[in-house]
mmCIF file of C-alpha atoms and ligand atoms in Angstrom:
data_model
loop_
_atom_site.group_PDB
_atom_site.id
_atom_site.type_symbol
_atom_site.label_atom_id
_atom_site.label_comp_id
_atom_site.label_asym_id
_atom_site.label_seq_id
_atom_site.Cartn_x
_atom_site.Cartn_y
_atom_site.Cartn_z
ATOM 1 C CA MET A 221 26.721 -7.433 27.784
ATOM 2 C CA ALA A 222 27.934 -5.997 24.515
ATOM 3 C CA ARG A 223 25.744 -5.883 21.433
ATOM 4 C CA ILE A 224 25.619 -8.867 19.117
ATOM 5 C CA ASN A 225 26.887 -8.682 15.552
ATOM 6 C CA LEU A 226 24.693 -6.309 13.523
ATOM 7 C CA ARG A 227 24.168 -8.811 10.705
ATOM 8 C CA GLU A 228 22.781 -11.317 13.218
ATOM 9 C CA ARG A 229 20.736 -8.705 15.043
ATOM 10 C CA ILE A 230 18.791 -7.514 11.988
ATOM 11 C CA LYS A 231 17.624 -11.069 11.338
ATOM 12 C CA GLN A 232 16.244 -11.469 14.843
ATOM 13 C CA GLY A 233 13.360 -9.027 14.868
ATOM 14 C CA VAL A 234 12.250 -5.497 14.210
ATOM 15 C CA PHE A 235 15.209 -3.141 14.013
ATOM 16 C CA LEU A 236 14.465 0.556 14.456
ATOM 17 C CA LEU A 237 16.564 3.256 12.843
ATOM 18 C CA ASP A 238 16.324 6.941 13.778
ATOM 19 C CA GLY A 239 14.402 9.868 12.284
ATOM 20 C CA ALA A 240 15.646 12.979 10.542
ATOM 21 C CA MET A 241 18.669 15.015 11.619
ATOM 22 C CA GLY A 242 17.839 18.246 9.744
ATOM 23 C CA THR A 243 14.521 18.916 11.454
ATOM 24 C CA GLN A 244 16.151 18.401 14.863
ATOM 25 C CA LEU A 245 18.896 20.892 14.018
ATOM 26 C CA ILE A 246 16.310 23.476 12.956
ATOM 27 C CA ALA A 247 14.390 22.805 16.183
ATOM 28 C CA ARG A 248 17.597 23.681 18.060
ATOM 29 C CA GLY A 249 17.990 26.978 16.255
ATOM 30 C CA ILE A 250 20.624 25.923 13.710
ATOM 31 C CA GLU A 251 19.805 27.951 10.620
ATOM 32 C CA ALA A 252 19.247 26.147 7.317
ATOM 33 C CA GLY A 253 21.987 26.495 4.710
ATOM 34 C CA ARG A 254 24.872 25.772 7.077
ATOM 35 C CA CYS A 255 27.032 22.737 6.446
ATOM 36 C CA ASN A 256 25.258 20.204 8.684
ATOM 37 C CA ASP A 257 28.161 17.776 8.388
ATOM 38 C CA TYR A 258 30.657 20.322 9.738
ATOM 39 C CA LEU A 259 28.531 20.571 12.896
ATOM 40 C CA ASN A 260 30.215 17.317 13.978
ATOM 41 C CA ILE A 261 33.286 19.514 14.513
ATOM 42 C CA GLU A 262 31.602 22.804 15.482
ATOM 43 C CA LEU A 263 28.768 21.578 17.716
ATOM 44 C CA PRO A 264 29.490 17.954 18.690
ATOM 45 C CA ASP A 265 27.348 18.178 21.829
ATOM 46 C CA THR A 266 24.269 19.153 19.807
ATOM 47 C CA ILE A 267 24.747 16.186 17.459
ATOM 48 C CA PHE A 268 25.355 13.885 20.442
ATOM 49 C CA GLU A 269 22.157 15.103 22.100
ATOM 50 C CA ILE A 270 20.102 14.452 18.929
ATOM 51 C CA HIS A 271 21.481 10.894 18.652
ATOM 52 C CA GLN A 272 20.720 10.380 22.321
ATOM 53 C CA SER A 273 17.132 11.592 21.873
ATOM 54 C CA TYR A 274 16.614 8.944 19.182
ATOM 55 C CA PHE A 275 18.033 6.167 21.344
ATOM 56 C CA GLN A 276 15.751 7.305 24.153
ATOM 57 C CA ALA A 277 12.836 7.175 21.693
ATOM 58 C CA GLY A 278 13.593 3.509 20.985
ATOM 59 C CA SER A 279 15.971 3.497 18.006
ATOM 60 C CA ASP A 280 18.246 0.455 17.834
ATOM 61 C CA ALA A 281 20.646 2.348 15.581
ATOM 62 C CA VAL A 282 21.372 5.927 14.588
ATOM 63 C CA LEU A 283 22.858 7.165 11.342
ATOM 64 C CA THR A 284 25.980 9.299 11.585
ATOM 65 C CA ASN A 285 25.521 12.967 10.716
ATOM 66 C CA THR A 286 27.451 12.522 7.466
ATOM 67 C CA PHE A 287 24.796 12.529 4.742
ATOM 68 C CA GLY A 288 26.712 15.213 2.803
ATOM 69 C CA ALA A 289 30.205 14.353 4.022
ATOM 70 C CA ASN A 290 31.678 13.111 0.759
ATOM 71 C CA LYS A 291 34.365 15.230 -0.915
ATOM 72 C CA PHE A 292 32.041 16.683 -3.560
ATOM 73 C CA ALA A 293 29.187 17.699 -1.272
ATOM 74 C CA LEU A 294 31.601 19.124 1.329
ATOM 75 C CA ALA A 295 33.470 21.113 -1.330
ATOM 76 C CA ARG A 296 30.315 23.147 -1.941
ATOM 77 C CA HIS A 297 30.720 24.478 1.617
ATOM 78 C CA GLY A 298 34.488 24.896 1.299
ATOM 79 C CA PHE A 299 35.240 21.774 3.382
ATOM 80 C CA GLY A 300 36.388 19.429 0.591
ATOM 81 C CA ASP A 301 39.657 18.776 2.438
ATOM 82 C CA LYS A 302 37.961 17.829 5.714
ATOM 83 C CA VAL A 303 36.409 14.474 4.738
ATOM 84 C CA LYS A 304 38.492 12.388 7.154
ATOM 85 C CA GLU A 305 38.152 14.745 10.100
ATOM 86 C CA ILE A 306 34.373 15.205 9.757
ATOM 87 C CA ASN A 307 33.472 11.549 9.201
ATOM 88 C CA LYS A 308 35.702 10.221 11.941
ATOM 89 C CA ALA A 309 34.352 12.783 14.395
ATOM 90 C CA ALA A 310 30.761 12.002 13.401
ATOM 91 C CA ALA A 311 31.225 8.264 13.914
ATOM 92 C CA LYS A 312 32.816 8.841 17.311
ATOM 93 C CA ILE A 313 29.951 11.087 18.471
ATOM 94 C CA ALA A 314 27.343 8.512 17.406
ATOM 95 C CA ARG A 315 29.388 5.695 18.954
ATOM 96 C CA ARG A 316 29.518 7.582 22.264
ATOM 97 C CA ALA A 317 25.717 8.039 22.193
ATOM 98 C CA ALA A 318 25.172 4.372 21.249
ATOM 99 C CA GLY A 319 27.273 2.950 24.047
ATOM 100 C CA GLN A 320 27.893 -0.806 24.090
ATOM 101 C CA GLN A 321 24.302 -1.908 23.421
ATOM 102 C CA LYS A 322 23.138 0.097 20.413
ATOM 103 C CA TYR A 323 24.351 0.409 16.833
ATOM 104 C CA VAL A 324 25.834 3.078 14.578
ATOM 105 C CA LEU A 325 25.410 3.130 10.804
ATOM 106 C CA GLY A 326 27.798 5.238 8.777
ATOM 107 C CA ASP A 327 25.590 7.400 6.576
ATOM 108 C CA ILE A 328 26.614 7.960 2.954
ATOM 109 C CA GLY A 329 24.511 10.207 0.700
ATOM 110 C CA PRO A 330 24.811 11.165 -2.951
ATOM 111 C CA SER A 331 27.585 13.314 -4.407
ATOM 112 C CA GLY A 332 25.081 15.918 -5.584
ATOM 113 C CA ASP A 333 26.485 15.652 -9.112
ATOM 114 C CA PHE A 334 26.171 13.086 -11.918
ATOM 115 C CA LEU A 335 28.628 10.911 -13.704
ATOM 116 C CA LYS A 336 29.735 11.989 -17.174
ATOM 117 C CA PRO A 337 28.271 12.632 -19.691
ATOM 118 C CA LEU A 338 25.260 13.852 -17.701
ATOM 119 C CA GLY A 339 27.400 15.532 -15.040
ATOM 120 C CA ASN A 340 31.053 16.262 -14.297
ATOM 121 C CA LEU A 341 32.177 13.162 -12.424
ATOM 122 C CA GLU A 342 34.566 10.461 -13.560
ATOM 123 C CA PRO A 343 33.697 7.023 -12.142
ATOM 124 C CA GLU A 344 37.131 6.605 -10.570
ATOM 125 C CA GLU A 345 37.076 9.923 -8.686
ATOM 126 C CA LEU A 346 33.583 9.156 -7.387
ATOM 127 C CA ARG A 347 34.752 5.714 -6.251
ATOM 128 C CA LYS A 348 37.727 7.280 -4.472
ATOM 129 C CA ALA A 349 35.462 9.830 -2.762
ATOM 130 C CA PHE A 350 33.084 7.195 -1.379
ATOM 131 C CA SER A 351 35.896 4.936 -0.183
ATOM 132 C CA GLU A 352 37.595 7.883 1.503
ATOM 133 C CA GLN A 353 34.371 8.651 3.381
ATOM 134 C CA ALA A 354 33.736 5.010 4.302
ATOM 135 C CA GLN A 355 37.290 4.543 5.587
ATOM 136 C CA ALA A 356 36.971 7.550 7.886
ATOM 137 C CA LEU A 357 33.601 6.326 9.207
ATOM 138 C CA LEU A 358 35.160 2.926 9.814
ATOM 139 C CA ALA A 359 38.032 4.542 11.714
ATOM 140 C CA GLY A 360 35.461 6.256 13.930
ATOM 141 C CA GLY A 361 33.888 2.912 14.885
ATOM 142 C CA VAL A 362 30.670 2.341 12.905
ATOM 143 C CA ASP A 363 28.907 -1.070 12.970
ATOM 144 C CA GLY A 364 27.816 -0.907 9.330
ATOM 145 C CA PHE A 365 26.971 1.433 6.481
ATOM 146 C CA ILE A 366 23.834 2.902 4.973
ATOM 147 C CA ILE A 367 23.990 4.353 1.470
ATOM 148 C CA GLU A 368 20.818 6.393 0.977
ATOM 149 C CA THR A 369 18.724 8.839 -1.038
ATOM 150 C CA MET A 370 20.383 7.695 -4.258
ATOM 151 C CA THR A 371 18.530 8.277 -7.526
ATOM 152 C CA ALA A 372 20.951 6.976 -10.197
ATOM 153 C CA LEU A 373 21.935 3.328 -10.655
ATOM 154 C CA ASP A 374 25.489 4.125 -11.762
ATOM 155 C CA GLU A 375 26.147 6.240 -8.652
ATOM 156 C CA ILE A 376 24.690 3.731 -6.179
ATOM 157 C CA THR A 377 26.650 0.942 -7.880
ATOM 158 C CA ILE A 378 29.916 2.822 -7.413
ATOM 159 C CA ALA A 379 28.994 3.752 -3.829
ATOM 160 C CA ILE A 380 28.218 0.142 -2.856
ATOM 161 C CA GLU A 381 31.372 -1.196 -4.533
ATOM 162 C CA ALA A 382 33.512 1.501 -2.919
ATOM 163 C CA VAL A 383 32.122 0.914 0.574
ATOM 164 C CA LYS A 384 32.391 -2.864 0.253
ATOM 165 C CA SER A 385 35.994 -2.552 -0.881
ATOM 166 C CA VAL A 386 37.007 -0.960 2.433
ATOM 167 C CA CYS A 387 34.435 -2.098 5.012
ATOM 168 C CA GLY A 388 35.722 -5.619 5.649
ATOM 169 C CA ASP A 389 32.829 -7.812 6.713
ATOM 170 C CA LEU A 390 30.548 -5.036 8.007
ATOM 171 C CA PRO A 391 26.956 -4.998 6.716
ATOM 172 C CA VAL A 392 25.931 -2.529 4.017
ATOM 173 C CA PHE A 393 22.379 -1.217 3.511
ATOM 174 C CA ALA A 394 21.463 0.641 0.317
ATOM 175 C CA SER A 395 18.380 2.639 -0.591
ATOM 176 C CA MET A 396 17.040 4.905 -3.281
ATOM 177 C CA ALA A 397 14.496 7.754 -3.143
ATOM 178 C CA PHE A 398 11.283 7.096 -5.062
ATOM 179 C CA ASP A 399 8.568 9.417 -6.328
ATOM 180 C CA LYS A 400 5.225 8.697 -7.906
ATOM 181 C CA ALA A 401 5.395 8.055 -11.673
ATOM 182 C CA GLY A 402 1.996 7.413 -13.179
ATOM 183 C CA GLY A 403 0.611 4.424 -11.329
ATOM 184 C CA ASP A 404 4.116 3.310 -10.389
ATOM 185 C CA PHE A 405 7.216 4.510 -8.541
ATOM 186 C CA ARG A 406 10.496 5.744 -10.008
ATOM 187 C CA THR A 407 13.518 7.649 -8.765
ATOM 188 C CA MET A 408 14.209 11.130 -10.134
ATOM 189 C CA MET A 409 16.543 9.461 -12.644
ATOM 190 C CA GLY A 410 13.801 7.087 -13.818
ATOM 191 C CA VAL A 411 14.867 3.905 -12.004
ATOM 192 C CA ASP A 412 11.987 1.550 -11.158
ATOM 193 C CA VAL A 413 11.785 -0.696 -8.085
ATOM 194 C CA GLU A 414 12.600 -3.938 -9.915
ATOM 195 C CA SER A 415 15.785 -2.551 -11.530
ATOM 196 C CA ALA A 416 16.887 -0.958 -8.247
ATOM 197 C CA VAL A 417 16.387 -4.174 -6.275
ATOM 198 C CA ALA A 418 18.031 -6.385 -8.932
ATOM 199 C CA LYS A 419 21.115 -4.132 -9.049
ATOM 200 C CA MET A 420 21.503 -3.726 -5.286
ATOM 201 C CA VAL A 421 20.990 -7.449 -4.685
ATOM 202 C CA SER A 422 23.584 -8.318 -7.343
ATOM 203 C CA LEU A 423 26.115 -6.144 -5.496
ATOM 204 C CA GLY A 424 25.737 -8.201 -2.331
ATOM 205 C CA VAL A 425 24.222 -5.723 0.138
ATOM 206 C CA ASP A 426 22.618 -6.926 3.378
ATOM 207 C CA ALA A 427 19.453 -4.846 3.076
ATOM 208 C CA VAL A 428 17.799 -2.931 0.260
ATOM 209 C CA GLY A 429 15.249 -0.224 0.712
ATOM 210 C CA PHE A 430 13.761 3.153 0.066
ATOM 211 C CA ASN A 431 14.037 6.440 1.904
ATOM 212 C CA CYS A 432 12.890 10.034 1.479
ATOM 213 C CA GLY A 433 10.822 10.692 -1.665
ATOM 214 C CA THR A 434 7.659 12.698 -2.142
ATOM 215 C CA LEU A 435 4.932 10.159 -1.390
ATOM 216 C CA LEU A 436 1.821 10.051 0.737
ATOM 217 C CA LEU A 437 1.878 7.602 3.639
ATOM 218 C CA ASN A 438 -0.380 5.061 1.897
ATOM 219 C CA GLU A 439 1.899 5.225 -1.158
ATOM 220 C CA TYR A 440 4.906 4.306 1.019
ATOM 221 C CA VAL A 441 2.944 1.211 2.090
ATOM 222 C CA LYS A 442 2.414 0.279 -1.592
ATOM 223 C CA LEU A 443 6.093 0.919 -2.298
ATOM 224 C CA ALA A 444 7.029 -1.415 0.578
ATOM 225 C CA GLU A 445 4.839 -4.171 -0.869
ATOM 226 C CA LYS A 446 6.493 -3.685 -4.264
ATOM 227 C CA PHE A 447 9.954 -3.879 -2.705
ATOM 228 C CA VAL A 448 9.220 -7.087 -0.809
ATOM 229 C CA SER A 449 7.792 -8.713 -3.913
ATOM 230 C CA ALA A 450 10.755 -7.534 -6.066
ATOM 231 C CA VAL A 451 13.206 -9.052 -3.573
ATOM 232 C CA LYS A 452 11.317 -12.318 -3.691
ATOM 233 C CA THR A 453 11.324 -12.281 -7.504
ATOM 234 C CA SER A 454 15.084 -11.685 -7.420
ATOM 235 C CA GLY A 455 15.421 -15.011 -5.574
ATOM 236 C CA SER A 456 17.388 -13.337 -2.778
ATOM 237 C CA ASN A 457 16.625 -13.268 0.934
ATOM 238 C CA VAL A 458 18.098 -9.820 1.647
ATOM 239 C CA LEU A 459 16.137 -7.776 4.138
ATOM 240 C CA VAL A 460 14.081 -4.772 3.092
ATOM 241 C CA TYR A 461 14.287 -1.496 4.971
ATOM 242 C CA ALA A 462 12.174 1.635 4.856
ATOM 243 C CA GLU A 463 12.732 5.223 5.941
ATOM 244 C CA PRO A 464 9.674 7.117 4.717
ATOM 245 C CA ASN A 465 9.239 10.846 5.159
ATOM 246 C CA ALA A 466 6.515 12.134 7.471
ATOM 247 C CA GLY A 467 4.213 12.210 4.438
ATOM 248 C CA LYS A 468 4.364 14.607 1.548
ATOM 249 C CA PRO A 469 5.828 18.055 2.308
ATOM 250 C CA GLN A 470 3.726 21.191 2.032
ATOM 251 C CA LEU A 471 5.330 24.451 1.074
ATOM 252 C CA VAL A 472 4.858 27.061 3.815
ATOM 253 C CA ASN A 473 6.774 30.360 3.446
ATOM 254 C CA ASN A 474 9.052 28.649 0.931
ATOM 255 C CA ARG A 475 9.945 25.910 3.384
ATOM 256 C CA ALA A 476 8.979 22.242 3.175
ATOM 257 C CA VAL A 477 6.796 21.426 6.156
ATOM 258 C CA TYR A 478 5.778 17.892 7.166
ATOM 259 C CA LYS A 479 2.515 17.688 9.008
ATOM 260 C CA VAL A 480 1.971 13.968 9.597
ATOM 261 C CA SER A 481 1.410 13.181 13.261
ATOM 262 C CA PRO A 482 3.496 10.547 15.052
ATOM 263 C CA GLU A 483 0.375 8.362 15.420
ATOM 264 C CA ASP A 484 -0.482 8.457 11.701
ATOM 265 C CA PHE A 485 3.154 7.800 10.843
ATOM 266 C CA ALA A 486 3.272 4.802 13.188
ATOM 267 C CA THR A 487 0.037 3.409 11.747
ATOM 268 C CA ALA A 488 1.534 3.513 8.240
ATOM 269 C CA VAL A 489 4.777 2.004 9.494
ATOM 270 C CA GLU A 490 2.873 -0.873 11.066
ATOM 271 C CA LYS A 491 1.436 -1.639 7.605
ATOM 272 C CA ILE A 492 4.922 -1.371 6.088
ATOM 273 C CA HIS A 493 6.115 -3.888 8.667
ATOM 274 C CA SER A 494 3.184 -6.208 7.899
ATOM 275 C CA ALA A 495 4.226 -6.129 4.231
ATOM 276 C CA GLY A 496 7.532 -7.714 5.265
ATOM 277 C CA VAL A 497 9.796 -4.806 6.217
ATOM 278 C CA ASN A 498 11.697 -5.287 9.474
ATOM 279 C CA ILE A 499 14.203 -2.451 9.445
ATOM 280 C CA ILE A 500 12.372 0.839 9.794
ATOM 281 C CA GLY A 501 13.151 4.476 10.505
ATOM 282 C CA GLY A 502 12.066 7.883 9.295
ATOM 283 C CA CYS A 503 13.436 10.399 6.823
ATOM 284 C CA CYS A 504 12.537 14.088 6.382
ATOM 285 C CA GLY A 505 10.056 15.524 8.845
ATOM 286 C CA THR A 506 10.287 12.684 11.366
ATOM 287 C CA GLY A 507 11.549 13.310 14.881
ATOM 288 C CA PRO A 508 11.992 11.385 18.135
ATOM 289 C CA GLU A 509 8.212 11.627 18.705
ATOM 290 C CA HIS A 510 7.606 9.655 15.483
ATOM 291 C CA ILE A 511 10.154 7.014 16.491
ATOM 292 C CA THR A 512 8.579 6.755 19.959
ATOM 293 C CA ALA A 513 5.169 6.098 18.373
ATOM 294 C CA VAL A 514 6.653 3.490 16.019
ATOM 295 C CA SER A 515 8.564 1.872 18.846
ATOM 296 C CA ARG A 516 5.375 1.506 20.914
ATOM 297 C CA LYS A 517 3.700 -0.302 18.016
ATOM 298 C CA LEU A 518 6.559 -2.474 16.788
ATOM 299 C CA GLN A 519 9.238 -2.996 19.426
ATOM 300 C CA GLY A 520 9.785 -6.643 20.244
ATOM 301 C CA LYS A 521 7.706 -7.880 17.311
ATOM 302 C CA LYS A 522 9.025 -10.942 15.592
ATOM 303 C CA ILE A 523 10.543 -10.679 12.184
ATOM 304 C CA ARG A 524 7.974 -10.546 9.430
ATOM 305 C CA ILE A 525 8.954 -11.978 6.071
ATOM 306 C CA SER A 526 5.932 -11.151 3.985
ATOM 307 C CA LYS A 527 2.211 -11.410 4.265
ATOM 308 C CA PHE A 528 2.233 -13.821 1.330
ATOM 309 C CA GLU A 529 4.464 -16.296 3.093
ATOM 310 C CA THR A 530 4.050 -18.268 6.298
ATOM 311 C CA ARG A 531 7.418 -19.990 6.541
ATOM 312 C CA ASN A 532 10.145 -18.226 8.508
ATOM 313 C CA LYS A 533 13.182 -18.116 6.231
ATOM 314 C CA PHE A 534 15.614 -17.679 9.083
ATOM 315 C CA LYS A 535 14.662 -20.815 10.982
HETATM 316 ZN ZN1 ZN B 833 14.528 12.688 3.482
#
């Protein structure tokens, strides 16, 4: 039996995303600094195998290996003219690993630049770049889109609008990366949780969330609680998703190292789920072993709206 519509599926129960791609590439001897996105062309079997390892660990969906596959990020590696080829190939590899039962989310990351006057980008060229990427992912057969690690409201707004303008009826998830700011959380560009949620909700996404960031595990739990309460305040019933890092990185020989064990990660994720987050994966430092531990704790659990609410909104 083929998979049900993704939008329906995410309302039915816990939905597990995958963990990081970068750490898995390093584990397979791919040196840092290469264009990870071009590996969809150069080393498709390696990318396929990583996707497969996440499905075996219990992921319901994987993200395509296209985090930096927009025109601007690719141009820094000399591949600015290969957007279509790379994204289509990436979606096809993930689709092949997912088979008929599992899901593929087309991954869209930031441009790596800022809109004028802060940076060099014109809104229209940024919009064109994101729609070009989304169209190629769509052509490769994705089930939906995930726009992630954004830090600026103007960039995520353009990304969501661009993806929605070409994606037909496919679901769109959007998340920003938060750091600690005093007793609160803000993105690098100073966006707080309430403003992020209000903006993303107003743009009609299916799920809002947070990923990456430089937080401790217990801070990700607090951030999840803030997100769920901000969504409720917004009056919307969009789902919240979370892709925390494996804790805060430590610098070892000039490299960021994540030392949180799969068990500790899964324990934090269980609390994130209890706060009302049903779509969960891992960002930097997480691997299949983290997803396996999460899957053991959460797989098959019913959807959790929020610990402050007893009524099931989807009934
Ligand atoms: Zn990350």
